[in-house]
Tab-separated table of C-alpha atoms in Angstrom:
chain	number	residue	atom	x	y	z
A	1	UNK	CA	-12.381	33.650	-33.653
A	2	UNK	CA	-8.833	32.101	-34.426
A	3	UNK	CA	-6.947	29.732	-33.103
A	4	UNK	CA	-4.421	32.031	-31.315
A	5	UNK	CA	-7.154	34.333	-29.738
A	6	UNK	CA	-8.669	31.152	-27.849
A	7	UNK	CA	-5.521	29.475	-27.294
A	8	UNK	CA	-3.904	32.653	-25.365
A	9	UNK	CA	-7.319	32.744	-23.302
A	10	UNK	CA	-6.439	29.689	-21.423
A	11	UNK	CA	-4.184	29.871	-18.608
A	12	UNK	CA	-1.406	27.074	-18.276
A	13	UNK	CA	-2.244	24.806	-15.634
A	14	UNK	CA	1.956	25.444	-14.430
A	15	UNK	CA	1.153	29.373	-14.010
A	16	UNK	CA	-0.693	27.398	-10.379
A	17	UNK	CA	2.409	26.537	-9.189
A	18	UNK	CA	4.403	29.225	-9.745
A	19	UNK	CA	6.286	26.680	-12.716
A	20	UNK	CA	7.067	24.234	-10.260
A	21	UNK	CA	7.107	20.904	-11.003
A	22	UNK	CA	8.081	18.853	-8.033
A	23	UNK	CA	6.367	18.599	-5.028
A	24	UNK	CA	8.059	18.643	-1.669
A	25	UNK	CA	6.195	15.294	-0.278
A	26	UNK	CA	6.315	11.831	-2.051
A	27	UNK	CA	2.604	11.826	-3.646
A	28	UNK	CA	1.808	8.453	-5.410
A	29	UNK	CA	-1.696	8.285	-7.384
A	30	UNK	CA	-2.483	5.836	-4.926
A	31	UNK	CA	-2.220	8.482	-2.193
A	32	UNK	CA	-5.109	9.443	-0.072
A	33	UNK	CA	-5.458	12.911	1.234
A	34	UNK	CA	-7.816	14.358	3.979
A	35	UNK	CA	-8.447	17.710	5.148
A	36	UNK	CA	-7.005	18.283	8.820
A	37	UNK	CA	-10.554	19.927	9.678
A	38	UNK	CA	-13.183	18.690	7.769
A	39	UNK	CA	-15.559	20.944	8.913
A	40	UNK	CA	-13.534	24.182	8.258
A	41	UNK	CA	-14.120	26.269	5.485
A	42	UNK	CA	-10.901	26.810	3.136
A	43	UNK	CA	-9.057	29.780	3.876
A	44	UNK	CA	-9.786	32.832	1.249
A	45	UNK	CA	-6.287	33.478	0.099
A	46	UNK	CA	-5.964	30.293	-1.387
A	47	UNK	CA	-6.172	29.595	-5.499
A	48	UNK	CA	-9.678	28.639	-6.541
A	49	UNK	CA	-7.881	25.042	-7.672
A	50	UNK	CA	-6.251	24.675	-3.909
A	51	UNK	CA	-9.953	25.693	-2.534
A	52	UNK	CA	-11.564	22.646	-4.868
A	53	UNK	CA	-9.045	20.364	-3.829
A	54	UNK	CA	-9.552	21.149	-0.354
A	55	UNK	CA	-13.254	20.474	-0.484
A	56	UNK	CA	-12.852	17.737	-2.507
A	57	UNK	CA	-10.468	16.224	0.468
A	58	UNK	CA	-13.114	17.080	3.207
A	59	UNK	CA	-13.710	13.726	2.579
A	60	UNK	CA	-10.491	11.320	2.006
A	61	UNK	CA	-9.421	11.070	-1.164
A	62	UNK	CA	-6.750	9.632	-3.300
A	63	UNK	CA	-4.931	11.620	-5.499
A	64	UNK	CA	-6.577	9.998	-8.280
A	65	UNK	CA	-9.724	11.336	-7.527
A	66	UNK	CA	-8.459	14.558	-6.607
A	67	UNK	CA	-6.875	14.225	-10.838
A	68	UNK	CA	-10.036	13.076	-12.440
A	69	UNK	CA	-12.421	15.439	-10.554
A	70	UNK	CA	-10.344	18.501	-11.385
A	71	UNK	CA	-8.837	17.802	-14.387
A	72	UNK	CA	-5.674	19.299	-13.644
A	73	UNK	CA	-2.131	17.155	-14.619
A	74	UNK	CA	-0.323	15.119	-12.321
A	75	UNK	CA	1.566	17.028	-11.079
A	76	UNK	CA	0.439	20.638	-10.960
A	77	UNK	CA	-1.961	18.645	-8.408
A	78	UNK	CA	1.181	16.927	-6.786
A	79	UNK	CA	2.248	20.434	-5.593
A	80	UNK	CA	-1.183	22.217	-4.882
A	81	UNK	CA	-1.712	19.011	-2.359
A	82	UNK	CA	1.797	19.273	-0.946
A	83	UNK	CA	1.574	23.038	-0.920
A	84	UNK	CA	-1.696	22.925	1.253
A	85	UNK	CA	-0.083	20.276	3.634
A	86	UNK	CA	2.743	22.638	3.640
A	87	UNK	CA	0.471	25.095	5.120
A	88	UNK	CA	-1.289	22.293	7.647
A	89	UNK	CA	-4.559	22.638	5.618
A	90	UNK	CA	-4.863	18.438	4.285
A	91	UNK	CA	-3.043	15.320	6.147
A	92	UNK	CA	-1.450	13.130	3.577
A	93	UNK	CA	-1.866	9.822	4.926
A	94	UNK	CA	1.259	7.821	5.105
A	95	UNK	CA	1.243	5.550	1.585
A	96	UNK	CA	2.481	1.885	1.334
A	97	UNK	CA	5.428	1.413	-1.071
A	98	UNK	CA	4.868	-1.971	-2.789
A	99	UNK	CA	8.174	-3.574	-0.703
A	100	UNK	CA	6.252	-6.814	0.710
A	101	UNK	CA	3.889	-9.146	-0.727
A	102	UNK	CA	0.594	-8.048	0.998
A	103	UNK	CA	1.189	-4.471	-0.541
A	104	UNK	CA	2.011	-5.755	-3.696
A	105	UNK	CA	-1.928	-7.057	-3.806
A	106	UNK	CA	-3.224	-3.878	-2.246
A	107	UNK	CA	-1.475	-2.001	-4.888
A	108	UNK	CA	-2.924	-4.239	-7.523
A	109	UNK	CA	-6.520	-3.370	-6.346
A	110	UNK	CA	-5.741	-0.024	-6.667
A	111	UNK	CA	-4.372	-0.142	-9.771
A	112	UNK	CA	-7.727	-2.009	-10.978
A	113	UNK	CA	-9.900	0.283	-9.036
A	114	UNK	CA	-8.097	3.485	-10.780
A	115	UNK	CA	-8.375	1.728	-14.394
A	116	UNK	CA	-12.113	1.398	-13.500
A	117	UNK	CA	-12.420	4.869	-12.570
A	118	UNK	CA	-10.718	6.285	-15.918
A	119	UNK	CA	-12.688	3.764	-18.130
């Protein structure tokens, strides 16, 4: 089989999104996402990569996670996640900014924690 024939079997993680690029909330790596009813199942219209996020988030999750369980780049995930909280399906839990001291440390666990988890 050639090169070309596998290459055009593989669909472009950006064809998810519709080619968007940006998603409409402020989603850091460091983010942590929930679903708003953990014990709902996902609704059957969505894309099978919104449904995996959305069970992956049953449980809450930072967007980290969500990127190293799926596999999907940064920020085809960044708008799938803000896309479902668009639709009230995952609560995106408010994320600290780095501005003081005290999240400066928290940030630098993080940071630790997600170099841990790509290792």
């Amino acid at each position: 089989m050639s090169f070309r024939r596998r290459r055009s079997n593989r669909v472009r993680p950006f064809t998810f999104t519709g080619g968007r690029t940006r998603s409409r909330h402020p989603l850091m790596v460091q983010t942590l996402v929930s679903t708003s009813e953990p014990g709902q199942d996902p609704p059957g219209t969505l894309m099978p990569e919104s449904i995996n996020i959305y069970k992956l988030c049953r449980e809450t999750r930072s967007l980290a996670e969500v990127l190293a369980e799926l596999n999907i780049p940064l920020g085809v995930t960044q708008v799938l996640v803000s896309d479902l909280a668009e639709q009230d399906l995952v609560y995106i839990h408010p994320t600290i900014t780095g501005s003081s001291p005290s999240e400066n440390q928290v940030l630098e666990r993080a940071l630790r924690g997600l170099e841990r988890l790509f290792q």
